[in-house]
Coordinates of C-alpha atoms and ligand atoms in Angstrom, one line a residue:
M289 CA 18.4 10.8 47.8
T290 CA 15.1 9.1 48.7
D291 CA 14.6 5.6 47.7
P292 CA 12.8 5.3 44.3
L293 CA 9.3 3.9 44.2
T294 CA 9.1 0.3 43.0
R295 CA 6.7 -2.0 41.2
A296 CA 5.0 -2.7 44.6
D297 CA 3.9 1.0 44.7
F298 CA 1.8 0.6 41.5
P299 CA -1.1 -1.7 41.0
E300 CA -1.0 -5.2 39.6
G301 CA -1.0 -5.1 35.8
F302 CA 0.6 -1.6 35.6
L303 CA 2.9 -1.9 32.6
F304 CA 6.5 -0.8 33.0
G305 CA 8.3 -0.6 29.7
A306 CA 10.8 1.2 27.5
A307 CA 10.2 2.8 24.2
T308 CA 11.9 3.3 20.8
A309 CA 10.9 4.2 17.3
A310 CA 11.7 2.5 14.0
Y311 CA 13.7 5.1 12.2
Q312 CA 15.7 6.0 15.4
V313 CA 16.9 2.4 16.1
E314 CA 16.4 -0.1 13.3
G315 CA 18.9 0.9 10.6
H316 CA 16.9 2.1 7.6
R317 CA 19.3 0.9 5.0
F318 CA 18.6 -2.8 5.9
G319 CA 15.9 -5.0 4.7
G320 CA 14.5 -3.3 1.6
A321 CA 13.0 -0.2 3.2
G322 CA 12.2 2.7 0.9
P323 CA 13.5 6.2 1.5
T324 CA 11.7 8.6 3.9
H325 CA 11.5 12.3 4.3
W326 CA 14.0 12.1 7.1
D327 CA 16.7 10.7 4.8
S328 CA 16.4 13.8 2.5
F329 CA 15.9 16.2 5.4
A330 CA 19.0 15.0 7.1
A331 CA 21.0 15.4 3.9
G332 CA 20.0 19.1 3.5
P333 CA 22.3 21.8 4.8
G334 CA 21.8 22.9 8.5
N335 CA 18.9 20.6 9.3
V336 CA 20.6 17.9 11.3
V337 CA 23.8 17.9 13.4
H338 CA 26.6 16.5 11.1
N339 CA 23.9 15.6 8.5
E340 CA 23.5 12.3 10.3
D341 CA 20.6 10.0 9.4
G342 CA 19.0 6.7 10.4
A343 CA 20.8 4.5 7.8
T344 CA 22.5 2.4 10.5
A345 CA 21.2 3.8 13.8
C346 CA 21.5 1.0 16.4
D347 CA 21.1 -1.7 13.8
Q348 CA 18.2 -3.1 15.8
Y349 CA 17.1 -4.7 12.6
H350 CA 19.8 -7.3 13.1
R351 CA 20.3 -7.0 16.9
Y352 CA 16.7 -7.0 18.2
A353 CA 17.2 -10.3 20.1
E354 CA 20.0 -8.8 22.1
D355 CA 17.9 -5.7 22.8
L356 CA 14.9 -7.7 23.9
D357 CA 17.1 -9.8 26.1
L358 CA 18.1 -6.6 27.9
L359 CA 14.5 -5.6 28.4
A360 CA 13.6 -9.0 29.8
A361 CA 16.6 -9.1 32.1
G362 CA 15.7 -5.6 33.3
N363 CA 12.4 -6.9 34.6
F364 CA 10.4 -4.8 32.2
D365 CA 6.9 -5.9 31.2
A366 CA 6.5 -4.2 27.8
Y367 CA 8.3 -2.7 24.8
R368 CA 6.9 0.2 22.8
F369 CA 8.2 0.2 19.2
S370 CA 6.9 1.6 15.9
T371 CA 6.4 0.2 12.4
S372 CA 8.2 2.0 9.6
W373 CA 5.8 2.9 6.8
A374 CA 8.5 2.9 4.2
R375 CA 10.0 -0.4 5.4
I376 CA 6.6 -2.1 4.8
L377 CA 5.5 0.0 1.8
P378 CA 8.7 1.3 0.1
E379 CA 6.6 3.6 -2.2
G380 CA 4.2 4.5 0.6
R381 CA 1.4 2.5 -1.1
G382 CA 1.1 -0.3 -3.6
A383 CA 3.7 -3.1 -3.4
V384 CA 4.4 -4.5 0.1
N385 CA 8.0 -5.3 1.0
E386 CA 7.4 -8.7 2.6
A387 CA 10.8 -8.7 4.3
G388 CA 9.6 -5.6 6.2
L389 CA 6.4 -7.3 7.5
D390 CA 8.4 -10.4 8.3
Y391 CA 10.7 -8.3 10.5
Y392 CA 7.8 -7.0 12.6
D393 CA 6.4 -10.5 12.8
R394 CA 9.8 -11.8 14.1
L395 CA 10.1 -8.9 16.5
T396 CA 6.6 -9.6 17.9
D397 CA 7.3 -13.3 18.3
A398 CA 10.5 -12.5 20.0
L399 CA 8.8 -10.2 22.5
L400 CA 6.1 -12.7 23.3
A401 CA 8.7 -15.5 23.7
R402 CA 10.3 -13.4 26.5
G403 CA 7.0 -12.5 28.2
L404 CA 7.2 -8.9 27.0
A405 CA 3.9 -7.1 25.9
P406 CA 4.2 -5.4 22.5
V407 CA 2.9 -1.9 22.4
L408 CA 2.8 -0.6 18.8
T409 CA 2.9 2.9 17.3
L410 CA 1.9 2.7 13.7
Y411 CA 3.5 6.0 12.7
H412 CA 6.6 7.5 14.4
W413 CA 7.6 10.1 11.7
D414 CA 9.1 8.0 8.9
M415 CA 6.9 9.3 6.0
P416 CA 7.8 7.5 2.8
S417 CA 9.5 9.9 0.3
A418 CA 7.2 8.9 -2.5
L419 CA 4.3 10.3 -0.4
A420 CA 6.3 13.2 0.9
D421 CA 6.9 14.2 -2.7
L422 CA 3.1 14.5 -3.0
G423 CA 2.9 16.8 0.0
G424 CA 2.9 14.2 2.7
W425 CA 0.8 15.5 5.7
T426 CA -0.4 18.5 3.7
N427 CA -2.0 16.3 1.0
P428 CA -5.8 15.9 1.5
D429 CA -5.6 12.2 0.6
V430 CA -3.1 11.3 3.4
H431 CA -5.7 9.8 5.7
N432 CA -6.5 7.2 3.0
W433 CA -2.9 6.3 2.5
F434 CA -2.4 6.0 6.2
G435 CA -5.6 4.0 6.7
D436 CA -4.3 1.5 4.0
F437 CA -1.0 1.2 5.8
A438 CA -2.6 0.7 9.2
E439 CA -4.7 -2.2 7.8
I440 CA -1.7 -3.9 6.3
V441 CA 0.1 -3.7 9.6
D442 CA -2.9 -4.8 11.6
A443 CA -3.5 -7.8 9.4
R444 CA 0.0 -9.1 10.1
I445 CA 0.6 -8.3 13.8
G446 CA -2.4 -6.5 15.2
D447 CA -3.9 -9.5 17.0
R448 CA -0.7 -9.9 19.1
M449 CA -0.4 -6.3 20.3
E450 CA -1.2 -5.3 23.9
R451 CA -2.1 -1.8 22.7
I452 CA -1.9 0.1 19.4
A453 CA -1.4 3.8 19.0
T454 CA -2.1 5.3 15.6
I455 CA 0.3 8.3 15.5
N456 CA 3.2 9.6 17.7
E457 CA 3.0 13.2 18.7
P458 CA 0.8 14.9 16.1
W459 CA 2.1 18.3 17.3
C460 CA 5.6 17.4 16.2
V461 CA 4.3 15.7 13.0
A462 CA 2.3 18.8 12.0
W463 CA 3.4 22.1 13.7
L464 CA 7.1 21.4 14.5
S465 CA 7.6 20.0 11.0
H466 CA 5.6 22.3 8.8
F467 CA 5.5 25.6 10.7
L468 CA 8.5 25.7 13.0
G469 CA 10.7 23.9 10.5
G470 CA 12.6 21.8 13.1
H471 CA 11.7 18.4 11.7
A472 CA 11.2 16.8 8.3
P473 CA 10.0 18.2 5.9
G474 CA 11.3 21.4 7.5
L475 CA 8.6 23.8 6.2
R476 CA 8.0 27.2 7.8
D477 CA 4.6 27.8 6.3
I478 CA 1.4 28.5 8.3
R479 CA -0.8 27.1 5.6
A480 CA 1.1 23.8 5.5
G481 CA 1.2 23.8 9.3
A482 CA -2.6 24.3 9.6
R483 CA -3.4 21.7 7.0
A484 CA -1.1 19.1 8.7
M485 CA -2.6 19.9 12.1
H486 CA -6.0 18.8 10.6
H487 CA -4.9 16.0 8.3
V488 CA -3.0 14.2 11.0
L489 CA -6.2 14.0 13.0
K490 CA -8.1 12.8 10.0
A491 CA -5.5 10.1 9.5
H492 CA -5.8 9.1 13.1
G493 CA -9.6 8.9 12.8
E494 CA -9.3 6.9 9.6
A495 CA -7.0 4.3 11.2
M496 CA -9.3 4.1 14.2
T497 CA -12.3 3.4 12.0
R498 CA -10.5 0.8 9.8
L499 CA -9.0 -1.1 12.7
R500 CA -12.2 -1.0 14.8
G501 CA -13.9 -2.3 11.7
R502 CA -11.5 -5.2 11.8
G503 CA -12.6 -6.0 15.3
R504 CA -9.5 -4.5 17.0
D505 CA -9.5 -2.9 20.4
G506 CA -6.8 -1.5 22.6
L507 CA -6.6 1.5 20.2
G508 CA -5.3 4.9 21.1
I509 CA -3.0 7.8 20.1
V510 CA 0.2 9.2 21.6
L511 CA 0.1 13.0 22.2
N512 CA 3.0 15.1 23.5
F513 CA 2.2 17.5 26.4
E514 CA 4.4 20.1 28.0
D515 CA 3.6 22.2 31.1
A516 CA 3.1 25.5 29.2
Q517 CA 3.4 28.5 31.5
P518 CA 3.6 32.2 31.0
A519 CA 7.0 33.8 31.4
S520 CA 5.5 36.6 33.5
D521 CA 2.1 38.0 34.6
A522 CA 2.2 40.5 31.8
P523 CA -1.0 40.3 29.7
G524 CA 1.0 39.6 26.6
D525 CA 2.8 36.7 28.2
L526 CA -0.4 35.3 29.6
E527 CA -1.9 35.4 26.1
A528 CA 1.2 33.8 24.6
A529 CA 1.0 30.9 27.1
A530 CA -2.7 30.4 26.3
I531 CA -2.0 30.3 22.6
E532 CA 0.9 27.8 22.9
D533 CA -1.1 25.7 25.4
A534 CA -4.0 25.6 22.9
L535 CA -1.6 24.5 20.0
R536 CA 0.5 22.0 22.0
N537 CA -1.8 20.6 24.7
R538 CA -5.4 21.1 23.7
W539 CA -5.7 21.0 19.9
F540 CA -5.6 17.3 19.4
I541 CA -7.3 16.0 22.6
E542 CA -10.2 18.5 22.3
A543 CA -10.7 17.6 18.6
I544 CA -10.9 13.9 19.6
T545 CA -13.0 14.2 22.8
R546 CA -15.1 17.2 22.1
G547 CA -15.2 17.7 18.4
R548 CA -13.8 21.2 18.5
Y549 CA -10.6 23.2 18.2
P550 CA -9.6 25.6 20.9
A551 CA -10.4 29.3 20.1
E552 CA -7.0 30.6 21.0
A553 CA -5.4 28.4 18.3
L554 CA -8.3 28.7 15.7
E555 CA -7.7 32.5 15.8
G556 CA -4.5 32.0 13.8
L557 CA -5.2 28.7 12.0
A558 CA -8.8 28.9 10.9
P559 CA -8.0 30.9 7.7
H560 CA -5.6 28.2 6.6
L561 CA -7.5 25.0 7.4
P562 CA -8.7 22.8 4.5
E563 CA -12.3 23.1 3.4
G564 CA -14.7 20.9 5.3
W565 CA -12.8 21.0 8.5
E566 CA -15.8 21.6 10.7
E567 CA -17.7 18.6 9.3
D568 CA -14.6 16.5 9.7
L569 CA -14.6 17.3 13.4
S570 CA -18.0 15.7 13.8
G571 CA -16.9 12.6 12.0
Q572 CA -14.3 9.9 12.6
I573 CA -11.8 12.2 14.3
G574 CA -13.9 11.7 17.4
A575 CA -13.8 7.9 17.3
P576 CA -13.7 6.8 20.9
L577 CA -10.2 5.9 22.2
D578 CA -9.5 2.9 24.4
W579 CA -6.5 4.6 25.9
L580 CA -4.4 7.8 25.7
G581 CA -0.6 7.8 25.4
V582 CA 1.1 10.8 27.1
N583 CA 4.7 11.9 26.3
Y584 CA 6.0 14.3 28.8
Y585 CA 9.5 15.8 29.0
T586 CA 9.6 19.3 30.3
R587 CA 7.9 22.7 30.9
N588 CA 8.3 25.7 28.8
L589 CA 7.7 29.4 29.5
H590 CA 6.0 31.4 26.8
A591 CA 6.2 35.1 26.2
H592 CA 4.8 37.7 23.9
D593 CA 7.2 38.2 21.0
P594 CA 7.2 41.9 20.0
E595 CA 9.2 41.1 16.9
A596 CA 6.8 38.5 15.6
T597 CA 5.7 39.4 12.1
G598 CA 2.9 36.9 11.8
W599 CA 0.8 34.7 14.0
P600 CA 1.4 33.4 16.7
P601 CA 3.0 36.4 18.5
T602 CA 4.9 34.1 20.9
R603 CA 8.4 33.1 21.8
T604 CA 9.4 30.2 24.0
A605 CA 12.0 30.1 26.8
Q606 CA 12.9 27.6 29.5
G607 CA 12.7 28.0 33.2
H608 CA 15.7 28.4 35.4
R609 CA 16.1 25.0 36.9
A610 CA 18.6 22.3 36.0
T611 CA 18.4 21.2 32.4
T612 CA 19.2 18.1 30.5
Q613 CA 21.6 17.7 27.6
M614 CA 18.8 18.9 25.4
G615 CA 18.6 22.1 27.4
W616 CA 15.2 21.0 28.6
E617 CA 14.3 22.0 32.2
I618 CA 13.8 19.1 34.6
F619 CA 10.3 19.7 36.0
P620 CA 8.5 16.6 37.4
E621 CA 5.7 18.6 38.9
G622 CA 4.6 19.3 35.3
L623 CA 3.9 15.7 34.7
H624 CA 1.6 15.6 37.7
R625 CA -0.1 18.7 36.5
I626 CA -0.6 17.4 33.0
L627 CA -2.0 14.0 34.1
T628 CA -4.4 15.5 36.6
R629 CA -5.6 18.1 34.2
L630 CA -6.2 15.5 31.4
A631 CA -8.3 13.4 33.7
R632 CA -10.2 16.4 35.0
D633 CA -10.8 18.3 31.7
H634 CA -10.5 15.8 28.9
V635 CA -10.5 12.1 29.4
G636 CA -12.1 11.3 32.8
G637 CA -11.3 7.7 33.8
L638 CA -9.9 6.6 30.4
P639 CA -6.7 4.6 30.9
V640 CA -3.7 6.8 30.4
V641 CA -0.2 5.5 29.7
V642 CA 2.9 7.6 29.9
T643 CA 4.4 6.4 26.6
E644 CA 7.5 8.6 26.8
N645 CA 9.5 10.3 29.6
G646 CA 13.2 10.5 29.9
M647 CA 16.3 12.7 29.6
A648 CA 19.4 13.1 27.5
W649 CA 22.8 13.3 29.1
D650 CA 26.3 13.3 27.7
D651 CA 27.0 9.7 29.0
R652 CA 30.4 8.1 28.7
V653 CA 31.6 4.6 29.3
R654 CA 34.3 4.4 31.9
D655 CA 35.8 1.0 32.9
G656 CA 32.9 -0.7 31.2
R657 CA 30.3 1.2 33.2
V658 CA 28.1 4.3 32.7
D659 CA 27.2 6.3 35.7
D660 CA 24.2 8.5 35.2
P661 CA 23.0 9.7 38.6
E662 CA 21.1 12.6 36.9
R663 CA 19.0 10.2 34.9
C664 CA 18.4 8.0 38.0
A665 CA 17.1 11.1 39.8
Y666 CA 15.0 12.1 36.8
I667 CA 13.3 8.7 36.7
R668 CA 12.8 8.6 40.5
D669 CA 11.2 12.0 40.6
H670 CA 8.9 11.4 37.6
L671 CA 7.8 8.0 39.0
A672 CA 6.9 9.9 42.2
A673 CA 4.9 12.4 40.2
M674 CA 3.0 9.6 38.5
H675 CA 2.4 7.9 41.8
R676 CA 0.8 11.2 43.1
A677 CA -1.3 11.5 40.0
R678 CA -2.7 8.0 40.6
A679 CA -3.4 8.9 44.2
D680 CA -5.3 12.0 42.9
G681 CA -7.5 9.7 40.8
V682 CA -5.8 9.5 37.4
N683 CA -6.3 6.1 35.8
L684 CA -2.6 5.8 34.9
A685 CA -1.9 2.3 33.5
G686 CA 1.7 2.3 32.5
F687 CA 5.0 4.0 32.1
F688 CA 7.5 3.7 29.3
Y689 CA 11.0 5.2 29.6
W690 CA 12.3 7.0 26.5
S691 CA 14.5 5.3 25.5
L692 CA 15.7 1.8 25.8
L693 CA 18.8 2.7 23.7
D694 CA 20.8 5.8 22.9
N695 CA 19.6 6.4 19.3
Y696 CA 19.1 8.8 16.4
E697 CA 17.8 11.9 18.1
W698 CA 16.3 13.5 15.0
A699 CA 17.7 17.0 14.3
F700 CA 20.4 16.3 16.9
G701 CA 21.7 13.2 15.3
Y702 CA 23.6 10.8 17.6
E703 CA 24.9 13.5 19.9
K704 CA 22.0 13.4 22.5
R705 CA 21.8 10.2 24.6
F706 CA 18.4 9.3 26.0
G707 CA 19.0 5.6 26.6
I708 CA 19.1 3.6 29.8
V709 CA 21.5 1.4 27.6
H710 CA 24.5 3.2 26.1
V711 CA 25.3 2.5 22.4
D712 CA 28.7 3.0 21.0
F713 CA 27.9 4.2 17.5
E714 CA 31.3 2.9 16.1
T715 CA 31.0 -0.7 17.4
L716 CA 27.2 -0.7 18.1
Q717 CA 28.1 -2.3 21.5
R718 CA 25.4 -2.0 24.1
T719 CA 26.3 -1.1 27.7
P720 CA 23.5 -0.9 30.3
K721 CA 23.8 2.3 32.3
A722 CA 23.3 2.7 36.1
S723 CA 19.8 3.8 35.5
Y724 CA 19.0 0.5 33.8
H725 CA 20.3 -1.3 36.9
M726 CA 18.3 1.0 39.1
L727 CA 15.1 0.3 37.2
K728 CA 15.9 -3.5 37.1
T729 CA 15.9 -3.4 40.9
C730 CA 12.8 -1.3 41.2
L731 CA 10.9 -3.7 38.9
E732 CA 11.8 -6.9 40.6
R733 CA 8.8 -9.2 40.9
T734 CA 8.4 -10.5 44.4
Ligands
PNW168 C1 9.8 12.9 21.2 N1 9.9 19.4 21.0 O1 10.2 14.0 20.4 C2 9.8 11.8 20.3 O2 8.6 11.0 20.4 C3 11.0 10.9 20.3 O3 11.1 10.3 19.0 C4 12.2 11.7 20.6 O4 13.4 11.0 20.5 C5 12.0 12.2 22.1 O5 10.8 12.9 22.2 C6 13.1 13.0 22.6 O6 13.2 14.2 21.9 C7 10.1 15.3 20.6 O7 10.7 20.1 20.3 C8 11.0 16.1 19.9 O8 9.1 20.0 21.7 C9 10.9 17.5 20.0 C10 10.0 18.0 20.9 C11 9.1 17.2 21.6 C12 9.2 15.9 21.4

């Protein structure tokens, strides 16, 4: 095994951090939070492994000091966390739960007291049930609801954030959740999917405009990218890869930076988009970003699906290399490809931050230790890919490992472990894994 790169291989000011999201770690039953669409989705048959939800999760709501101590002791510079909409606005709008805002205020102070830079994601998937009941991301008013929420958060903690992202992974928020049915609300409906694909961008733009109007900078969005490749050279597979690349990798960034949707995706979605979508694209959706967050995990191979009854005529497979506990292929070259392509085709010299990258493994505590050589190699190889992207001119400004803690892995419940810190979900005890210790050594300040 080659030695991993270290802090010294990246420029001064490069942010090394770890990431979490509110619903996955906090414990949603604590502190007066309202119900979210994940609580009801998780209770439904067949949606989530063992019907598990985020009621307790890692109990970070009460244990945040311990978690931030681990970050500081691990030589990290920053923590990426999210604010729960339903914790702050239990009904989604209207009355504020002051205890919810107080929690994020304390968390922010606790970060700064440890010299850790707070990086905020306003929305990481916990749509309040009261709004989900009105259609959530398919409702044409959702951008106004989200704009109001964004302003409330910003007024309390915005001035102390290093960076703020509006929304985490719009593709998951919209397509995975409303067309593929994999995440809450679990719809399989192209009309709902198309509308959500557009409304999520309107909500992003609304929040950008409102926060910019409050004098805020450091504003961006977090998009998920995969290395989308054709399963073969057959024309149908090439077409399938082009469609999925348009839906997963190009839809959001081209809307924001060029005011257009890619033709390969529009072909299927245009008939279902809400009225006025073209005018929307020349409006606040294109508000200039200060930075772009990139989440990257894997590559996928896409093939023509002869059995598809509707659009898109695609099916997705994995490559043949080693996979993680999720079954996701380990493919660090894809991160280099995505970063260099983004700089070349989409964002030029805009600062880019890898806001998530990591892998799940079936980690066990043995004699008080967790050995995770697979994760150490994954991190080492992806750090090397990021380093090469920088050498090739990408203005990469930070890297956040997903995740600080084993946590609620959505449809997979607590079965899949992404953390560099192991969590025992009976006792909630934290045990740093070997990968945590490796990163701690890499990140030593000289
Ligand atoms: C991201 N997919 O989710 C999220 O931002 C995290 O909350 C999550 O824990 C992490 O990655 C690991 O899964 C994704 O099906 C979930 O392509 C699913 C997909 C992509 C990202």
